[in-house]
Short mmCIF file of C-alpha atoms in Angstrom, two decimals:
data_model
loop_
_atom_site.label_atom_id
_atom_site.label_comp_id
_atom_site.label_asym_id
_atom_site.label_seq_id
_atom_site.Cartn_x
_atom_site.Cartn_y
_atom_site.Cartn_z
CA UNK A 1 18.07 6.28 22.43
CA UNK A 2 14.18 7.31 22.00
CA UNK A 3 15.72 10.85 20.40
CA UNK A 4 18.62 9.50 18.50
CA UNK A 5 16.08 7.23 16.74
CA UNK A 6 13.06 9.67 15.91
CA UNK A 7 15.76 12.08 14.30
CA UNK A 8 17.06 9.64 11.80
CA UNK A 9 14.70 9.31 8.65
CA UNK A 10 14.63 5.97 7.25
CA UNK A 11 14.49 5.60 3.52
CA UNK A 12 14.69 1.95 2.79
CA UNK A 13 11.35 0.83 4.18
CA UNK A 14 9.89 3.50 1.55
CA UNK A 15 11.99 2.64 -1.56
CA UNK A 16 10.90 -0.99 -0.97
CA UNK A 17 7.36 0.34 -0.75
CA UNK A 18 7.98 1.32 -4.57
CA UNK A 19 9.36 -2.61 -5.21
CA UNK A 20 6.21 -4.13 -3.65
CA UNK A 21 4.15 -1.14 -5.64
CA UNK A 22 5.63 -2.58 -8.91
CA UNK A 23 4.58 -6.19 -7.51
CA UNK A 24 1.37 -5.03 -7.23
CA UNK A 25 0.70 -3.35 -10.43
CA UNK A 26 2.34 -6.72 -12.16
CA UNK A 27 -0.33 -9.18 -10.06
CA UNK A 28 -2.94 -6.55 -11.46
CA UNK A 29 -1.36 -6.72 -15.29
CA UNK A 30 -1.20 -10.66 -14.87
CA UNK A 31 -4.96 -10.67 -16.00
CA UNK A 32 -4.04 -10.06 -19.69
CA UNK A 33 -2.15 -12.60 -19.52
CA UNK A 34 -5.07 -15.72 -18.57
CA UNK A 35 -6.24 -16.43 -22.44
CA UNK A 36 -2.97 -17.33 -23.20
CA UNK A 37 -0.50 -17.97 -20.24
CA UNK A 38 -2.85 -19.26 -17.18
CA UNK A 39 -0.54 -20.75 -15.43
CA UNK A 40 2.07 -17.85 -14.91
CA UNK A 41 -1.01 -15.50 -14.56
CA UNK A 42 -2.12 -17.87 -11.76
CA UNK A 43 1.07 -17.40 -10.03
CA UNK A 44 1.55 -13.46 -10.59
CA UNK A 45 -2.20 -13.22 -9.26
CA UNK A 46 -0.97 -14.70 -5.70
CA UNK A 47 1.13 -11.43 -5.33
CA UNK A 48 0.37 -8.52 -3.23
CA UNK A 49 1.71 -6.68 -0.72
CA UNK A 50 -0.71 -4.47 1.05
CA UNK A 51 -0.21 -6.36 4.46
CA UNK A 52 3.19 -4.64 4.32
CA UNK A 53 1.81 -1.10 3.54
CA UNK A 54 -0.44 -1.43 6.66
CA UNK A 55 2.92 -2.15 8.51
CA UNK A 56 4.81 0.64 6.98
CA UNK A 57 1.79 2.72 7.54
CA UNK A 58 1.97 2.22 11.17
CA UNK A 59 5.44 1.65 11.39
CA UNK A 60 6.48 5.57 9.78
CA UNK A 61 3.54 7.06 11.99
CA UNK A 62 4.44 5.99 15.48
CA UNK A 63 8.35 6.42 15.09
CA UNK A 64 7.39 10.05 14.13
CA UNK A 65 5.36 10.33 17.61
CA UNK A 66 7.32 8.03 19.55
CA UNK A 67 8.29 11.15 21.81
CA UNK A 68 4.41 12.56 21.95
CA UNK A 69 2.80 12.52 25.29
CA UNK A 70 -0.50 12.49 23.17
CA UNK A 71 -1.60 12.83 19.84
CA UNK A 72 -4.52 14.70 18.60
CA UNK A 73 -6.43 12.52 16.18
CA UNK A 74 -8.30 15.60 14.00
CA UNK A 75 -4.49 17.73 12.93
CA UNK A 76 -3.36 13.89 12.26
CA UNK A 77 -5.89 12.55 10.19
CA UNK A 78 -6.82 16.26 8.11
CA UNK A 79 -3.31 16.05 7.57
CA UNK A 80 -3.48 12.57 5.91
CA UNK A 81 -5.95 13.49 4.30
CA UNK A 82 -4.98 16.36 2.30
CA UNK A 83 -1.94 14.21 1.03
CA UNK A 84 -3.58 11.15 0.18
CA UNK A 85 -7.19 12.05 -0.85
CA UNK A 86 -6.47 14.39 -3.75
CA UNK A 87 -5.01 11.62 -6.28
CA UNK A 88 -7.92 9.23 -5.16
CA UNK A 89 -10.01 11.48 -5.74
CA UNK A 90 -8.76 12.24 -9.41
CA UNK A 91 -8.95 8.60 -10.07
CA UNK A 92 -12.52 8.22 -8.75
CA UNK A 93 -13.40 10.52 -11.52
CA UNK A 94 -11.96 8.73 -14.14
CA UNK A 95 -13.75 6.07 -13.49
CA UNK A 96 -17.17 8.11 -13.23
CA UNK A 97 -16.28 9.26 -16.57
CA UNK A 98 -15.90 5.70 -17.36
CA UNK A 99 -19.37 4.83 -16.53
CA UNK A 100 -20.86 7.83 -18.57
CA UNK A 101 -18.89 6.82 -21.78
CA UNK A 102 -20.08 3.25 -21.15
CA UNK A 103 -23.65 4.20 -20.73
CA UNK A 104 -23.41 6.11 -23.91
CA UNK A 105 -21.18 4.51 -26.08
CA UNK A 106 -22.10 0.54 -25.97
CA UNK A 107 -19.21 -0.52 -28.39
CA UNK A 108 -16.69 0.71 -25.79
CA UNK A 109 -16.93 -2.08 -23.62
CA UNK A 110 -18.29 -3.34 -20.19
CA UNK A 111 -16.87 -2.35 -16.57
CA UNK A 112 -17.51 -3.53 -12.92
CA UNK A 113 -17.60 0.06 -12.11
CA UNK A 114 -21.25 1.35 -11.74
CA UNK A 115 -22.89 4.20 -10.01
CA UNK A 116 -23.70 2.14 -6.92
CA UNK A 117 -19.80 2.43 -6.44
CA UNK A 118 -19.54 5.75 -6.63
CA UNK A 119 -20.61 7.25 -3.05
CA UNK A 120 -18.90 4.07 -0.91
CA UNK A 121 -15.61 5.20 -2.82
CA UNK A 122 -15.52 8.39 -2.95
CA UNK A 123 -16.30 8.92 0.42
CA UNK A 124 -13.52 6.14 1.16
CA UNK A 125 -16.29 3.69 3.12
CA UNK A 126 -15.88 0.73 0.28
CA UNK A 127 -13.10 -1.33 2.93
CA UNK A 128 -16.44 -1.18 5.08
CA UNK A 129 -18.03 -4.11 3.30
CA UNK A 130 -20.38 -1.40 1.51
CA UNK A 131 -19.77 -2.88 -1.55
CA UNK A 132 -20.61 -6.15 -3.24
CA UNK A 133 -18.04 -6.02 -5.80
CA UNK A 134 -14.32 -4.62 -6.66
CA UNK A 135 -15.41 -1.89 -8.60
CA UNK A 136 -13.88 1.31 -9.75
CA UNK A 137 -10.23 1.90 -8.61
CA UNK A 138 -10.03 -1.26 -7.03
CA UNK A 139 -6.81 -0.78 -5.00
CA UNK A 140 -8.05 2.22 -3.08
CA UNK A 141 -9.62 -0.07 -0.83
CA UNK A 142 -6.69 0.02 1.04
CA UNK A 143 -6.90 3.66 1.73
CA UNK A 144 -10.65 3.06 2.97
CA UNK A 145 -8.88 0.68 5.71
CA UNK A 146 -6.43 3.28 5.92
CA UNK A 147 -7.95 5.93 6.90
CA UNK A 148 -9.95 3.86 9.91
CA UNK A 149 -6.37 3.24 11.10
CA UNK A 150 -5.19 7.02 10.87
CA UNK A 151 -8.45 7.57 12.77
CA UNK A 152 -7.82 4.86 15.80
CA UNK A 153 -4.09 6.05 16.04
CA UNK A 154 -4.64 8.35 18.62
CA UNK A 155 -6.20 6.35 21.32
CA UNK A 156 -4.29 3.80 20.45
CA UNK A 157 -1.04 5.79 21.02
CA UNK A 158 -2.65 6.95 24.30
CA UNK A 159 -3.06 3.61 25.11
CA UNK A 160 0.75 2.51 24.40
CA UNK A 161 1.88 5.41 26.59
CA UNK A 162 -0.60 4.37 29.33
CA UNK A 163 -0.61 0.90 29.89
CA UNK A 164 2.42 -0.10 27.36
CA UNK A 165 3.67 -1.75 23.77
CA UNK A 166 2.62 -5.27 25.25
CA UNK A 167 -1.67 -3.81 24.74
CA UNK A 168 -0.78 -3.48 20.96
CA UNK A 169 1.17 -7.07 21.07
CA UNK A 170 -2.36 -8.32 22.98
CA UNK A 171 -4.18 -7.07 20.60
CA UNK A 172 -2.35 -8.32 17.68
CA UNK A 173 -2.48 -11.90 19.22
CA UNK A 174 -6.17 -11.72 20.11
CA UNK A 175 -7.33 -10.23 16.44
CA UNK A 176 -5.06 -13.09 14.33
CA UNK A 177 -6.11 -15.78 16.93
CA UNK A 178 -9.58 -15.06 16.05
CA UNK A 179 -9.04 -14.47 12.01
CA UNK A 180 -7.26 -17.98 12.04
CA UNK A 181 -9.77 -19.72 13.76
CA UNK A 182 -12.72 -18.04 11.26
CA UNK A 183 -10.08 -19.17 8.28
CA UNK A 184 -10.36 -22.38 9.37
CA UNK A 185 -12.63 -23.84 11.52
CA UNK A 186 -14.97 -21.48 9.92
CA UNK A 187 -14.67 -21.91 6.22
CA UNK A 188 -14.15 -18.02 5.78
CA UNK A 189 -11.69 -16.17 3.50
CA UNK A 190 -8.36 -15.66 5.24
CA UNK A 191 -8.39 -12.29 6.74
CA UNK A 192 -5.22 -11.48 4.14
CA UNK A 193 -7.43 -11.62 1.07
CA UNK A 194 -10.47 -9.10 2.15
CA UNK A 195 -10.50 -5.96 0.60
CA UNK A 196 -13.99 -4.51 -0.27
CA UNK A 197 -15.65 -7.17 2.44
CA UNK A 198 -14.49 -5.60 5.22
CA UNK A 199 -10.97 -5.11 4.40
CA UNK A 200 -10.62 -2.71 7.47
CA UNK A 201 -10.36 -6.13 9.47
CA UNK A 202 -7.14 -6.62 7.43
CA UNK A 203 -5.43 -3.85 8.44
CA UNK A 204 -5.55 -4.09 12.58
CA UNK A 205 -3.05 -6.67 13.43
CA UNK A 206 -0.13 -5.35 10.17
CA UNK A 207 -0.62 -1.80 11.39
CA UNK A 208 -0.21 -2.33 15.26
CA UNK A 209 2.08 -4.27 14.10
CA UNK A 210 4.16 -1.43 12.69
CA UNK A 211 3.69 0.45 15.36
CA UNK A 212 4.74 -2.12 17.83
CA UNK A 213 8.07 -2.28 15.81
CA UNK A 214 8.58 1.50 16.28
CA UNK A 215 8.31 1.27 20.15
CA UNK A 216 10.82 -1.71 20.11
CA UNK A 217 13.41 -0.17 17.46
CA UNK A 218 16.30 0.18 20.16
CA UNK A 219 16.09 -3.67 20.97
CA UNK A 220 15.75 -4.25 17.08
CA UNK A 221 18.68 -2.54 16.36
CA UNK A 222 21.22 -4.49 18.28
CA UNK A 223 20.55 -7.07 16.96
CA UNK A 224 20.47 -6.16 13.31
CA UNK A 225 23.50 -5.62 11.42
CA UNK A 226 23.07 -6.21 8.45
CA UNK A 227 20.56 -6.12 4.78
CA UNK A 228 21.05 -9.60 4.10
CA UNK A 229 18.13 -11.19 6.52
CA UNK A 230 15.74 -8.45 4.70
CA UNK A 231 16.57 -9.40 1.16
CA UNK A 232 15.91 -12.71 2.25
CA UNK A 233 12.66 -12.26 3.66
CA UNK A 234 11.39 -10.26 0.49
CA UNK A 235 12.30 -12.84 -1.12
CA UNK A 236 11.13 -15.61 0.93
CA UNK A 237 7.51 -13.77 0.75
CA UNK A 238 7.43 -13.32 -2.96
CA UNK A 239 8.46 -17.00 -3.17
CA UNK A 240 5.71 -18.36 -0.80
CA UNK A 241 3.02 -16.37 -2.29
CA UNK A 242 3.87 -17.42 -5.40
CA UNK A 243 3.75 -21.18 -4.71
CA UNK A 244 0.67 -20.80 -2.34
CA UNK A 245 2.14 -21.19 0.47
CA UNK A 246 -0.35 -20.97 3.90
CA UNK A 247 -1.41 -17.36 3.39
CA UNK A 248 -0.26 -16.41 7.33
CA UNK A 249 3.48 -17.10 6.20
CA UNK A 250 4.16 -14.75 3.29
CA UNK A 251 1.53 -12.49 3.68
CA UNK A 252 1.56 -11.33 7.30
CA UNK A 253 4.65 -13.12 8.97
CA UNK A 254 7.38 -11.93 6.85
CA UNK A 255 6.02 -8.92 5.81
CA UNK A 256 5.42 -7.43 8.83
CA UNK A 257 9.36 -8.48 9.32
CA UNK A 258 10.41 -7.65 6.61
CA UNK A 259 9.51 -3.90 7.93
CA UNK A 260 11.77 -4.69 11.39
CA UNK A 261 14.48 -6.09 9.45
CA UNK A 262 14.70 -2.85 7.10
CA UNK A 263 14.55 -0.51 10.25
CA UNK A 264 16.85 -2.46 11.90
CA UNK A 265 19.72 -2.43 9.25
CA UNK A 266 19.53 0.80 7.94
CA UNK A 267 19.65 2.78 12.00
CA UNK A 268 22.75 0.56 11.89
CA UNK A 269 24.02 1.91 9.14
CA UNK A 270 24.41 -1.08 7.28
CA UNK A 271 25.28 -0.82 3.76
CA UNK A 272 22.61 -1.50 1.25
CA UNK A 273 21.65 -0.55 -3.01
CA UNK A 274 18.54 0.27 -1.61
CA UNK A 275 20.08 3.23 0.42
CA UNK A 276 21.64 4.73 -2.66
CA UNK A 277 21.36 8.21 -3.49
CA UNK A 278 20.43 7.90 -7.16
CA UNK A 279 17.54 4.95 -5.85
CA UNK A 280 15.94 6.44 -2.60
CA UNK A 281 13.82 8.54 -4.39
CA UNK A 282 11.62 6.40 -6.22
CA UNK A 283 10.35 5.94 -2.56
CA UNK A 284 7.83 9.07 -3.04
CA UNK A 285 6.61 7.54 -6.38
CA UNK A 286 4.80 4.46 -4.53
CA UNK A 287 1.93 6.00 -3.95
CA UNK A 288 0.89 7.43 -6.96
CA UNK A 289 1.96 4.18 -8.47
CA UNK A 290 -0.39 2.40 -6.52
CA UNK A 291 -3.34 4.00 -7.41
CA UNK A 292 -2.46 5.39 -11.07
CA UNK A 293 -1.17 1.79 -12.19
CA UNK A 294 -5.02 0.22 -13.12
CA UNK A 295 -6.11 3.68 -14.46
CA UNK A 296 -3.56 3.49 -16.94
CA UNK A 297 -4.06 -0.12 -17.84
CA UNK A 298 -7.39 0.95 -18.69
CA UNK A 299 -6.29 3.03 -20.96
CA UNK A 300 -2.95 1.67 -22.32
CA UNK A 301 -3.49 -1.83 -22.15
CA UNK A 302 -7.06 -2.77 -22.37
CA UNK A 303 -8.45 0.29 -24.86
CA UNK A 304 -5.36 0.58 -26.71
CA UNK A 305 -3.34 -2.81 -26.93
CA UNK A 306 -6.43 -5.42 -26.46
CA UNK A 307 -9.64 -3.39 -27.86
CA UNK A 308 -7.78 -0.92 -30.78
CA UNK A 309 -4.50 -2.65 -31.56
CA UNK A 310 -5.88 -6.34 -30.43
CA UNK A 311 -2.27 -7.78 -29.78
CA UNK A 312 -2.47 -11.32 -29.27
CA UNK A 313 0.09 -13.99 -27.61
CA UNK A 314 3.15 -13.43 -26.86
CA UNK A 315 2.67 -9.89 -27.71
CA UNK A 316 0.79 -9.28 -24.56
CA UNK A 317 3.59 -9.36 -22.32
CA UNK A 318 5.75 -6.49 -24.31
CA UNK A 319 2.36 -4.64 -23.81
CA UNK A 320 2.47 -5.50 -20.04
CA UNK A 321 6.30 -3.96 -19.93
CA UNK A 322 4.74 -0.70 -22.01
CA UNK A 323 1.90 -0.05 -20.01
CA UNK A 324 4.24 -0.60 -16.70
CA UNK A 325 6.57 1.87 -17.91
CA UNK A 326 3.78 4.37 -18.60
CA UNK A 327 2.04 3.67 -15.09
CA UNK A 328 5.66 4.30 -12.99
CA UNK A 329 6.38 7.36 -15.82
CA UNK A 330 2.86 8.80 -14.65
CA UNK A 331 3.54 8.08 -11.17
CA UNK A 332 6.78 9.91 -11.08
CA UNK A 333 5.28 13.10 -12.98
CA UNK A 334 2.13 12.97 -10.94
CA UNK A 335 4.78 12.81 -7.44
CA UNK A 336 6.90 15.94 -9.05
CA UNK A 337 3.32 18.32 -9.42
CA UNK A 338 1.73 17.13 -5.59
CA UNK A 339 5.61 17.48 -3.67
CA UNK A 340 7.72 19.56 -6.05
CA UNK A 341 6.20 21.76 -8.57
CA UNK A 342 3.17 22.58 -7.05
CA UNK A 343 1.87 25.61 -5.06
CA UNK A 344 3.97 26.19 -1.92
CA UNK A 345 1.03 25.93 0.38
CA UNK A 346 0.27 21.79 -1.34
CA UNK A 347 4.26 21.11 -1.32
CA UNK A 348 5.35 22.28 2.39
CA UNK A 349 5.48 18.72 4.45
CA UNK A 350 7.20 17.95 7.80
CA UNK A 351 8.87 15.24 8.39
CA UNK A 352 7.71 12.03 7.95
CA UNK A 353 4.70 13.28 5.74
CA UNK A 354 6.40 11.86 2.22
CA UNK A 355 7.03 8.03 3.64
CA UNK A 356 3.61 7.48 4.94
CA UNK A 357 2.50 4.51 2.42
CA UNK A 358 -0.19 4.55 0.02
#
């Protein structure tokens, strides 16, 4: 069953990744919208889906390595790194040029982004709580957290084929157990909000998660048939986050199943849009979306619609829908020079290596 899994590549969980990308990039547009709508920008700013990257994250590595007696953690994570870095790297340099036009140019506006931020990003330590602020391309956080997880994954897949999937369920139990009770007994932030304080913490219990999924995907898949319960659950999570709904619901909860319930239905071969020829490749443009969406807001929508053009009202939200079609053009062109038209040497990938999430 083990075999017959790990050969079958699974699409759906990465096409959605390109869904909750888009979610993402609208929470981040929403802030155009506070002068004149608050209330919808209140809503849109509840949405985010990183908790289900971390699970995808995990989820795509260990079904890749589910047959691995071991795993060597520096091949793994210089592999990673080499796919992911490049593009975050480009973007960290935007910003620096940023700073330097700022500095010179006082009429051009302020930014968060300051050379204090430059070192913690670029050398992808700013999930570490090195940072006081959300400063320069704030959404790479994640791949600060990431890249802690990439590094753990070996000993922790050493550990699943020593002593068993029920460590990574203790583990998951023992780290929410103890985010809950500092959410509230404690008076902390819930763990599902951190980002540059600490969001490493975030991604433990979603990325074991994932992986925990991958060593149960035989069980999940009997029981699966069909899309359905996943549409639901997307749904379900966009809803409750939306309405504020207790954060451990929609956040973590569903969106860690949300992950099962894709896996599940599509190694059953269950019919499904999202399995469509024409759509499945928009699954590869998630990443770059991820991290190109609030460098092109920068430029789109704040230089050019707010500070040049100064659209007003209702006006806002048709520049919301132009800068979004800019950021998911960019992403797609950006995706076509790193995996198609580049040099052979960036472009050759194994399996596996494309569906990783940002």
């Amino acid at each position: 069953m083990r075999n017959e899994l790990n050969r079958k590549r699974l699409v759906t969980i990465s096409v959605v990744q390109f869904f909750a990308s888009v979610c993402i990039m609208v929470r981040h547009y929403s802030y155009f919208l506070e002068p004149y709508f608050p209330d919808v920008a209140t809503v849109l700013g509840r949405v985010t889906f990183s908790d289900y990257f971390f699970c995808c994250s995990g989820f795509l590595l260990h079904y890749v390595n589910l047959n691995k007696d071991s795993v060597a953690a520096g091949p793994l994570v210089k592999k990673r790194f080499w796919k992911l870095y490049p593009l975050h790297f480009a973007t960290c340099l935007f910003y620096i040029a940023i700073i330097v036009m700022t500095e010179r140019m006082g009429g051009l506006g302020g930014t968060r982004s300051t050379w204090e931020c430059v070192i913690p990003t670029v050398t992808l330590t700013h999930a570490l709580g090195t940072l006081d602020q959300r400063c320069m391309n704030y959404p790479s956080w994640f791949l600060s957290a990431l890249f802690v997880m990439y590094i753990a994954y070996a000993p922790l897949h050493f550990l699943v084929r020593k002593a068993g999937a029920w460590t990574l369920a203790v583990i998951i139990i023992a780290a929410v157990l103890i985010y809950e009770v500092a959410y509230r007994l404690a008076g902390l932030p819930h763990w599902t909000t951190l980002t540059y304080d600490l969001g490493v913490l975030r991604g433990i219990p979603t990325f074991l998660a994932g992986m925990l999924i991958a060593e149960c995907l035989p069980a999940i898949r009997d029981r699966v048939t069909s899309f359905l319960p996943a549409y639901v659950v997307f749904v379900a999570s966009l809803a409750g986050m939306m309405i504020g709904m207790d954060p451990l619901i929609p956040y973590a909860v569903l969106q860690v199943g949300l992950v099962a319930l894709l896996a599940g239905a599509e190694l059953n071969n269950a019919n499904s849009f999202l399995r469509n020829p024409t759509l499945t490749p928009v699954g590869a443009w998630s990443f770059p979306l991820y991290l190109l969406h609030v460098p092109v807001a920068a430029v789109v929508m704040n230089f050019l619609f707010v500070r040049i053009l100064h659209v007003q009202g209702g006006m806002v939200v048709v520049a919301m829908l132009v800068t979004g079609l800019v950021a998911v053009t960019a992403s797609y062109v950006v995706h076509k020079l790193q995996d198609d038209w580049g040099p052979k040497w960036w472009t050759t990938r194994r399996f596996g290596s494309a569906s990783s999430s940002p």
